[in-house]
Amino acid sequence: ILAGDLRKPLAGRRAVVTSGPTHEPIDPVRYIANRSSGRQGHAIAAALAQLGAEVTLVSGPTRLPDPPGCTVRHIETAREMLAACEAALPADIAVCAAAVADWHVAGPSDRKLKKDGGGPPALELAENPDILATLSAPGGRRPALVIGFAAETGDVLAYATAKRARKGCDWIVANDVSPGTGTFGGSDNTVHLIRADAVESWPTMTKEAVAARLAEAAAAYFERI
Ligand code: CTP
Ligand code: CA
C-alpha cells in the first residue's frame, strides 16, 4: 500500500501549465500588466508533478519560486507564452491558468517615451493570441485534456459555460473575482468545475487545495479513458 503522496497516477503523462500575468511592453521601461500572483497556476503545476506528470510551467513574471519538480519557462509577453507552450507539445494535459493580457501595444517604442509638451501619447493596441483557444483547436497535437480558467463577476456560471464553448476546451474552472472575494492575489479560491455534462461547485479552499483536487480529477480522467 502506497502512502497518498507516493501515488503517481500521472506517471508517463506530459502537462503544460500557464501561470501568472503577462507583461506587454510600451517602451523599454513601461509595460501593461495585471494583478495575477501566479499562485493558482504554480500550485497546479506542482500538484500535477506530485502525481507523477512531466510538467512544463510557462510563467509570466511573478514573485514566486519555481515549483519543485517542474521545468519552468519564464516569459514576459502573451506571444512568448504561446510560443513556449507550443514548444512544450506534445502533451496529454494543458492547463491555462495565466491571466494573459488581452492586448499588446502595437509597435512599442524602442526609446523611452518622453513628455514632449504635445500631450499624452495614444497607445494603439492589438489583440493577443488566445493561448487556450489555440491549444484547444482540433488537430494532431491537441492535448487530450485541455483545462481553462474563467475569472468572472456577476453571473459566473453562465459566463464561464459560454466561455468553455467559445474556447473549445474540455473543462473550465470558474471563479468569482468580484471585489471582496479576495481571490485575485489572495490565498483562497472558490471555484466551480464545468465539464461538458456536469458542474461541480467546490467549497472555498486554499489555491493549493484547489490545485490538488484538480490534479486528482485529471488523474481520474486518464484512468477512465
Ligand atoms: N486565455 C489565454 N490567452 C488569452 C486570453 C485568455 O490562454 N489571450 C485563457 C486564460 O488563461 C483562461 C481563459 O483563457 O484560461 C479565460 O481567460 P479570460 O480572460 O477569462 O477570457 P477572454 O476570452 O480573454 O475573455 P474576457 O473578455 O472575459 O477577458
Ligand atoms: Ca481576458
Short mmCIF file of C-alpha atoms and ligand atoms in Angstrom, two decimals:
data_model
loop_
_atom_site.label_atom_id
_atom_site.label_comp_id
_atom_site.label_asym_id
_atom_site.label_seq_id
_atom_site.Cartn_x
_atom_site.Cartn_y
_atom_site.Cartn_z
CA ILE A 1 0.00 0.00 0.00
CA LEU A 2 1.42 3.36 -1.06
CA ALA A 3 1.10 6.47 1.06
CA GLY A 4 -1.05 9.18 -0.52
CA ASP A 5 1.80 11.36 -1.68
CA LEU A 6 3.65 8.44 -3.25
CA ARG A 7 0.87 7.61 -5.73
CA LYS A 8 1.94 8.53 -9.26
CA PRO A 9 -1.24 8.10 -11.33
CA LEU A 10 0.03 10.64 -13.89
CA ALA A 11 3.40 8.94 -14.42
CA GLY A 12 4.23 8.97 -18.14
CA ARG A 13 1.83 11.88 -18.80
CA ARG A 14 3.10 15.24 -20.01
CA ALA A 15 1.49 18.50 -18.95
CA VAL A 16 1.88 22.17 -19.88
CA VAL A 17 0.60 24.80 -17.44
CA THR A 18 0.43 28.58 -17.91
CA SER A 19 0.60 30.88 -14.90
CA GLY A 20 0.98 34.48 -13.83
CA PRO A 21 0.36 37.69 -15.73
CA THR A 22 1.93 38.70 -19.00
CA HIS A 23 3.82 41.96 -19.43
CA GLU A 24 3.27 43.80 -22.70
CA PRO A 25 5.90 46.48 -23.37
CA ILE A 26 5.02 50.10 -24.07
CA ASP A 27 8.65 51.22 -24.25
CA PRO A 28 11.89 49.88 -22.70
CA VAL A 29 10.80 50.80 -19.15
CA ARG A 30 7.00 50.55 -19.14
CA TYR A 31 4.51 47.76 -19.67
CA ILE A 32 0.84 46.78 -19.44
CA ALA A 33 0.18 44.06 -16.86
CA ASN A 34 -2.40 42.83 -14.34
CA ARG A 35 -2.60 41.77 -10.70
CA SER A 36 -2.29 37.99 -11.14
CA SER A 37 0.02 36.49 -8.49
CA GLY A 38 0.52 33.19 -10.31
CA ARG A 39 -0.25 31.33 -7.11
CA GLN A 40 -3.04 29.14 -8.56
CA GLY A 41 -1.16 28.21 -11.73
CA HIS A 42 2.09 27.45 -9.91
CA ALA A 43 0.18 25.29 -7.41
CA ILE A 44 -1.41 23.34 -10.28
CA ALA A 45 1.98 22.70 -11.88
CA ALA A 46 3.33 21.44 -8.56
CA ALA A 47 0.26 19.25 -7.94
CA LEU A 48 0.46 17.61 -11.38
CA ALA A 49 4.18 16.96 -10.86
CA GLN A 50 3.47 15.47 -7.45
CA LEU A 51 1.13 12.95 -9.13
CA GLY A 52 3.97 11.96 -11.46
CA ALA A 53 3.34 14.10 -14.56
CA GLU A 54 6.25 15.60 -16.50
CA VAL A 55 5.29 19.28 -16.23
CA THR A 56 6.40 22.34 -18.20
CA LEU A 57 5.29 25.51 -16.44
CA VAL A 58 5.17 28.56 -18.72
CA SER A 59 5.09 31.56 -16.42
CA GLY A 60 4.90 35.30 -16.75
CA PRO A 61 6.69 37.48 -14.20
CA THR A 62 5.73 36.55 -10.61
CA ARG A 63 7.31 36.79 -7.18
CA LEU A 64 7.04 33.03 -6.68
CA PRO A 65 9.85 30.47 -6.61
CA ASP A 66 9.86 27.85 -9.36
CA PRO A 67 7.69 24.96 -8.14
CA PRO A 68 9.51 21.71 -7.36
CA GLY A 69 9.70 19.01 -9.99
CA CYS A 70 8.72 21.19 -12.97
CA THR A 71 10.57 22.53 -16.00
CA VAL A 72 9.92 26.28 -15.92
CA ARG A 73 9.95 28.56 -18.96
CA HIS A 74 9.96 32.23 -17.94
CA ILE A 75 8.37 34.54 -20.48
CA GLU A 76 7.02 38.10 -20.49
CA THR A 77 4.54 38.58 -23.32
CA ALA A 78 1.47 36.62 -24.44
CA ARG A 79 3.14 35.89 -27.77
CA GLU A 80 6.16 34.44 -25.96
CA MET A 81 3.81 32.40 -23.74
CA LEU A 82 2.13 30.87 -26.79
CA ALA A 83 5.48 30.03 -28.40
CA ALA A 84 6.74 28.38 -25.20
CA CYS A 85 3.52 26.35 -24.87
CA GLU A 86 3.76 25.15 -28.46
CA ALA A 87 7.41 24.21 -27.90
CA ALA A 88 6.30 22.08 -24.90
CA LEU A 89 3.95 19.97 -27.05
CA PRO A 90 3.07 17.18 -27.40
CA ALA A 91 1.34 16.99 -24.04
CA ASP A 92 -1.54 14.99 -22.59
CA ILE A 93 -2.79 17.82 -20.36
CA ALA A 94 -2.85 21.61 -20.81
CA VAL A 95 -3.96 23.91 -18.01
CA CYS A 96 -4.25 27.61 -18.86
CA ALA A 97 -4.25 29.42 -15.54
CA ALA A 98 -2.38 32.53 -16.69
CA ALA A 99 -4.01 35.95 -16.71
CA VAL A 100 -2.95 36.69 -20.26
CA ALA A 101 -3.15 40.33 -21.31
CA ASP A 102 -5.85 40.59 -23.96
CA TRP A 103 -3.93 43.22 -25.91
CA HIS A 104 -0.37 44.29 -26.61
CA VAL A 105 0.87 47.68 -27.71
CA ALA A 106 1.20 47.72 -31.48
CA GLY A 107 4.71 48.85 -32.31
CA PRO A 108 6.17 49.54 -28.84
CA SER A 109 8.78 52.31 -28.84
CA ASP A 110 12.40 51.21 -28.62
CA ARG A 111 13.17 54.53 -26.90
CA LYS A 112 11.64 55.74 -23.65
CA LEU A 113 8.58 57.86 -24.39
CA LYS A 114 9.12 61.47 -23.23
CA LYS A 115 6.74 64.22 -22.17
CA ASP A 116 7.35 66.45 -25.14
CA GLY A 117 4.64 69.04 -24.47
CA GLY A 118 2.36 67.53 -27.07
CA GLY A 119 0.10 65.80 -24.52
CA PRO A 120 -0.05 62.13 -23.57
CA PRO A 121 0.78 59.58 -26.28
CA ALA A 122 -2.02 57.48 -27.73
CA LEU A 123 -1.35 53.76 -27.33
CA GLU A 124 -2.56 51.68 -30.22
CA LEU A 125 -3.48 48.18 -29.03
CA ALA A 126 -3.57 44.93 -30.97
CA GLU A 127 -5.20 41.67 -29.84
CA ASN A 128 -3.00 38.96 -28.34
CA PRO A 129 -3.21 35.34 -29.46
CA ASP A 130 -5.61 33.24 -27.39
CA ILE A 131 -3.41 30.50 -25.97
CA LEU A 132 -6.26 28.42 -24.52
CA ALA A 133 -8.25 28.53 -27.78
CA THR A 134 -5.13 27.71 -29.80
CA LEU A 135 -4.27 24.69 -27.62
CA SER A 136 -7.94 23.58 -27.74
CA ALA A 137 -8.19 23.65 -31.52
CA PRO A 138 -8.71 20.21 -33.07
CA GLY A 139 -5.62 18.63 -34.57
CA GLY A 140 -2.99 16.01 -34.00
CA ARG A 141 -1.16 17.96 -31.33
CA ARG A 142 -4.21 18.85 -29.23
CA PRO A 143 -3.71 17.65 -25.63
CA ALA A 144 -6.36 15.08 -24.66
CA LEU A 145 -7.44 17.19 -21.68
CA VAL A 146 -7.43 20.99 -22.01
CA ILE A 147 -8.47 22.99 -18.95
CA GLY A 148 -9.13 26.73 -18.86
CA PHE A 149 -9.99 29.22 -16.16
CA ALA A 150 -12.73 31.82 -16.15
CA ALA A 151 -12.41 34.63 -13.64
CA GLU A 152 -15.76 36.37 -13.77
CA THR A 153 -18.01 38.80 -11.94
CA GLY A 154 -21.82 38.69 -11.99
CA ASP A 155 -23.41 35.53 -13.43
CA VAL A 156 -20.22 33.48 -13.09
CA LEU A 157 -21.64 30.11 -14.20
CA ALA A 158 -23.37 31.49 -17.30
CA TYR A 159 -20.31 33.45 -18.44
CA ALA A 160 -17.98 30.53 -17.78
CA THR A 161 -20.19 27.99 -19.55
CA ALA A 162 -20.28 30.22 -22.62
CA LYS A 163 -16.51 30.71 -22.38
CA ARG A 164 -15.92 26.94 -22.30
CA ALA A 165 -17.85 26.54 -25.55
CA ARG A 166 -16.17 29.52 -27.20
CA LYS A 167 -12.65 28.37 -26.35
CA GLY A 168 -13.24 24.71 -27.20
CA CYS A 169 -11.57 23.43 -24.03
CA ASP A 170 -12.72 20.34 -22.12
CA TRP A 171 -13.09 21.80 -18.64
CA ILE A 172 -13.34 25.32 -17.26
CA VAL A 173 -12.53 26.23 -13.67
CA ALA A 174 -14.77 29.22 -12.94
CA ASN A 175 -14.37 31.61 -10.07
CA ASP A 176 -15.91 34.83 -8.82
CA VAL A 177 -13.39 37.65 -8.66
CA SER A 178 -15.78 40.39 -7.52
CA PRO A 179 -14.25 42.91 -5.12
CA GLY A 180 -14.47 41.49 -1.59
CA THR A 181 -13.97 37.85 -2.57
CA GLY A 182 -10.21 38.32 -2.14
CA THR A 183 -9.49 35.83 -4.90
CA PHE A 184 -7.13 37.93 -7.00
CA GLY A 185 -3.84 37.88 -5.09
CA GLY A 186 -5.47 36.12 -2.12
CA SER A 187 -4.71 32.65 -0.79
CA ASP A 188 -8.17 31.08 -1.12
CA ASN A 189 -10.34 30.28 -4.09
CA THR A 190 -14.00 29.30 -4.50
CA VAL A 191 -14.42 27.51 -7.82
CA HIS A 192 -16.86 25.59 -9.98
CA LEU A 193 -15.54 22.84 -12.27
CA ILE A 194 -17.54 22.98 -15.50
CA ARG A 195 -17.37 19.96 -17.81
CA ALA A 196 -19.42 19.11 -20.90
CA ASP A 197 -22.14 17.40 -18.88
CA ALA A 198 -21.73 18.41 -15.24
CA VAL A 199 -20.93 21.32 -12.93
CA GLU A 200 -19.26 20.68 -9.57
CA SER A 201 -19.17 23.52 -7.05
CA TRP A 202 -16.27 23.12 -4.64
CA PRO A 203 -16.14 24.63 -1.16
CA THR A 204 -13.79 27.57 -0.54
CA MET A 205 -10.27 26.21 -0.04
CA THR A 206 -6.68 27.27 -0.47
CA LYS A 207 -5.34 27.57 -4.00
CA GLU A 208 -3.03 24.66 -3.19
CA ALA A 209 -6.06 22.51 -2.25
CA VAL A 210 -7.86 23.53 -5.46
CA ALA A 211 -4.73 22.51 -7.37
CA ALA A 212 -4.52 19.11 -5.64
CA ARG A 213 -8.18 18.38 -6.33
CA LEU A 214 -7.89 19.43 -9.97
CA ALA A 215 -4.82 17.22 -10.42
CA GLU A 216 -6.74 14.29 -8.91
CA ALA A 217 -9.64 14.97 -11.31
CA ALA A 218 -7.20 14.91 -14.23
CA ALA A 219 -5.73 11.61 -12.99
CA ALA A 220 -9.23 10.14 -12.70
CA TYR A 221 -9.98 11.29 -16.26
CA PHE A 222 -6.98 9.36 -17.60
CA GLU A 223 -7.86 6.30 -15.54
CA ARG A 224 -11.25 6.20 -17.29
CA ILE A 225 -10.06 6.60 -20.89
N1 CTP B 1 -6.53 32.90 -22.14
C1 CTP B 1 -5.45 32.59 -22.94
N2 CTP B 1 -4.98 33.51 -23.84
C2 CTP B 1 -5.55 34.73 -23.93
C3 CTP B 1 -6.65 35.08 -23.11
C4 CTP B 1 -7.11 34.13 -22.22
O1 CTP B 1 -4.94 31.47 -22.85
N3 CTP B 1 -5.06 35.60 -24.80
C5 CTP B 1 -7.05 31.89 -21.22
C6 CTP B 1 -6.84 32.17 -19.76
O2 CTP B 1 -5.61 31.61 -19.32
C7 CTP B 1 -8.04 31.44 -19.15
C8 CTP B 1 -9.11 31.56 -20.21
O3 CTP B 1 -8.43 31.82 -21.43
O4 CTP B 1 -7.78 30.07 -19.01
C9 CTP B 1 -10.12 32.61 -19.97
O5 CTP B 1 -9.48 33.87 -19.87
P1 CTP B 1 -10.39 35.17 -19.87
O6 CTP B 1 -9.54 36.37 -19.78
O7 CTP B 1 -11.47 34.96 -18.86
O8 CTP B 1 -11.05 35.03 -21.34
P2 CTP B 1 -11.17 36.04 -22.53
O9 CTP B 1 -11.51 35.22 -23.73
O10 CTP B 1 -9.97 36.92 -22.63
O11 CTP B 1 -12.45 36.87 -22.18
P3 CTP B 1 -12.68 38.25 -21.35
O12 CTP B 1 -13.14 39.23 -22.38
O13 CTP B 1 -13.75 37.88 -20.36
O14 CTP B 1 -11.36 38.65 -20.72
CA CA B 2 -9.14 38.22 -20.94
#
